[in-house]
Amino acid sequence: MNLITFLLQTSAGQAGQQAPGSFWEQYSFLILMILIFVVMYFFMIRPQQKKQKEIVKWRESLKKGDKVVTVGGIYGTIVEVKDTFLLVEIDSNVKIRVDKSSVVKDITDAQNK
């Protein structure tokens, strides 16, 4: 009998005789994946959701006369507010219609300082 056959027979015999592992050995991968998801939720997903809610609330509170900046870098004053868009005056008698989601900054208070 050669050495490889002997090793294969002993390992096969031991594999059938092994006692079940502890709880940690059996479910360690599942527990680690759950922990990773929980950490990602509390450090990445939840803060982003809170920030997004604040931005939506801020955009809903925009009113006529606020000075704003759009995503494209256009500065202007809000002339009219509708459900999904704003009418922004960027110069005398020059008005553009922009989507509410494209407004990123309110500079009303910043210019008064």
Short mmCIF file of C-alpha atoms in Angstrom, two decimals:
data_model
loop_
_atom_site.label_atom_id
_atom_site.label_comp_id
_atom_site.label_asym_id
_atom_site.label_seq_id
_atom_site.Cartn_x
_atom_site.Cartn_y
_atom_site.Cartn_z
CA MET A 1 0.00 0.00 0.00
CA ASN A 2 1.47 3.31 -0.86
CA LEU A 3 1.47 6.44 1.29
CA ILE A 4 -1.15 8.42 -0.68
CA THR A 5 -3.72 5.63 -0.43
CA PHE A 6 -3.10 5.35 3.29
CA LEU A 7 -3.53 9.12 3.83
CA LEU A 8 -6.72 9.20 1.77
CA GLN A 9 -8.22 6.30 3.72
CA THR A 10 -7.42 7.83 7.10
CA SER A 11 -8.73 11.26 6.13
CA ALA A 12 -11.94 9.75 4.73
CA GLY A 13 -12.41 7.73 7.91
CA GLN A 14 -11.88 10.81 10.09
CA ALA A 15 -14.25 12.93 8.02
CA GLY A 16 -17.14 10.64 8.87
CA GLN A 17 -16.25 10.63 12.55
CA GLN A 18 -15.91 14.36 13.08
CA ALA A 19 -18.21 15.84 15.66
CA PRO A 20 -20.31 18.81 14.58
CA GLY A 21 -18.52 22.11 15.13
CA SER A 22 -19.49 24.76 17.59
CA PHE A 23 -22.14 27.35 16.84
CA TRP A 24 -19.48 29.90 15.85
CA GLU A 25 -17.80 27.53 13.38
CA GLN A 26 -21.08 26.70 11.69
CA TYR A 27 -22.55 30.21 11.40
CA SER A 28 -19.51 32.51 11.44
CA PHE A 29 -19.87 33.56 7.79
CA LEU A 30 -23.56 34.39 8.18
CA ILE A 31 -22.94 36.35 11.39
CA LEU A 32 -20.09 38.33 9.81
CA MET A 33 -22.22 39.22 6.76
CA ILE A 34 -25.04 40.44 9.00
CA LEU A 35 -22.60 42.53 11.05
CA ILE A 36 -21.13 44.08 7.90
CA PHE A 37 -24.59 45.00 6.64
CA VAL A 38 -25.54 46.55 10.02
CA VAL A 39 -22.36 48.63 10.09
CA MET A 40 -22.89 49.79 6.49
CA TYR A 41 -26.47 50.73 7.28
CA PHE A 42 -25.63 52.87 10.31
CA PHE A 43 -22.52 54.52 8.85
CA MET A 44 -23.45 54.92 5.18
CA ILE A 45 -27.08 54.35 4.25
CA ARG A 46 -28.90 55.97 7.18
CA PRO A 47 -26.92 59.27 7.20
CA GLN A 48 -27.38 59.59 3.44
CA GLN A 49 -31.14 59.11 3.78
CA LYS A 50 -31.32 61.77 6.51
CA LYS A 51 -29.32 64.20 4.39
CA GLN A 52 -31.55 63.56 1.37
CA LYS A 53 -34.69 64.24 3.45
CA GLU A 54 -33.21 67.55 4.65
CA ILE A 55 -32.42 68.59 1.07
CA VAL A 56 -35.96 67.78 -0.11
CA LYS A 57 -37.42 69.71 2.85
CA TRP A 58 -35.16 72.69 2.06
CA ARG A 59 -36.19 72.68 -1.62
CA GLU A 60 -39.85 72.65 -0.62
CA SER A 61 -39.26 75.70 1.59
CA LEU A 62 -37.88 77.88 -1.23
CA LYS A 63 -39.92 81.01 -1.80
CA LYS A 64 -40.12 84.05 -4.03
CA GLY A 65 -37.20 86.43 -3.53
CA ASP A 66 -34.63 83.81 -2.42
CA LYS A 67 -31.28 84.06 -4.14
CA VAL A 68 -30.09 80.65 -5.33
CA VAL A 69 -27.38 78.85 -7.29
CA THR A 70 -28.16 76.02 -9.69
CA VAL A 71 -26.11 72.91 -10.40
CA GLY A 72 -24.79 74.60 -13.54
CA GLY A 73 -23.49 77.56 -11.53
CA ILE A 74 -26.20 80.04 -12.52
CA TYR A 75 -26.93 82.66 -9.87
CA GLY A 76 -30.39 84.16 -9.74
CA THR A 77 -33.42 85.24 -7.74
CA ILE A 78 -36.58 83.14 -7.55
CA VAL A 79 -39.51 84.89 -9.22
CA GLU A 80 -42.08 82.09 -9.18
CA VAL A 81 -42.36 78.73 -7.42
CA LYS A 82 -44.33 75.80 -8.86
CA ASP A 83 -44.59 72.14 -7.83
CA THR A 84 -41.66 70.83 -9.87
CA PHE A 85 -39.88 73.90 -11.20
CA LEU A 86 -38.80 77.43 -10.34
CA LEU A 87 -38.72 80.56 -12.46
CA VAL A 88 -35.36 82.21 -11.76
CA GLU A 89 -34.44 85.72 -12.86
CA ILE A 90 -30.75 85.82 -13.73
CA ASP A 91 -30.67 89.38 -15.10
CA SER A 92 -33.19 92.13 -15.68
CA ASN A 93 -35.96 90.68 -17.88
CA VAL A 94 -34.04 87.39 -18.29
CA LYS A 95 -35.86 84.52 -16.65
CA ILE A 96 -35.19 80.82 -16.90
CA ARG A 97 -37.19 77.84 -15.76
CA VAL A 98 -35.18 75.32 -13.72
CA ASP A 99 -36.15 72.08 -12.05
CA LYS A 100 -36.27 72.24 -8.25
CA SER A 101 -33.76 69.41 -8.02
CA SER A 102 -31.16 71.51 -9.86
CA VAL A 103 -31.05 74.17 -7.11
CA VAL A 104 -28.17 73.43 -4.77
CA LYS A 105 -27.60 76.50 -2.63
CA ASP A 106 -29.50 79.38 -1.07
CA ILE A 107 -27.26 82.44 -1.00
CA THR A 108 -29.79 84.93 0.40
CA ASP A 109 -28.12 85.11 3.81
CA ALA A 110 -24.56 84.81 2.43
CA GLN A 111 -24.88 88.01 0.35
CA ASN A 112 -26.20 90.05 3.27
CA LYS A 113 -23.04 89.47 5.34
#
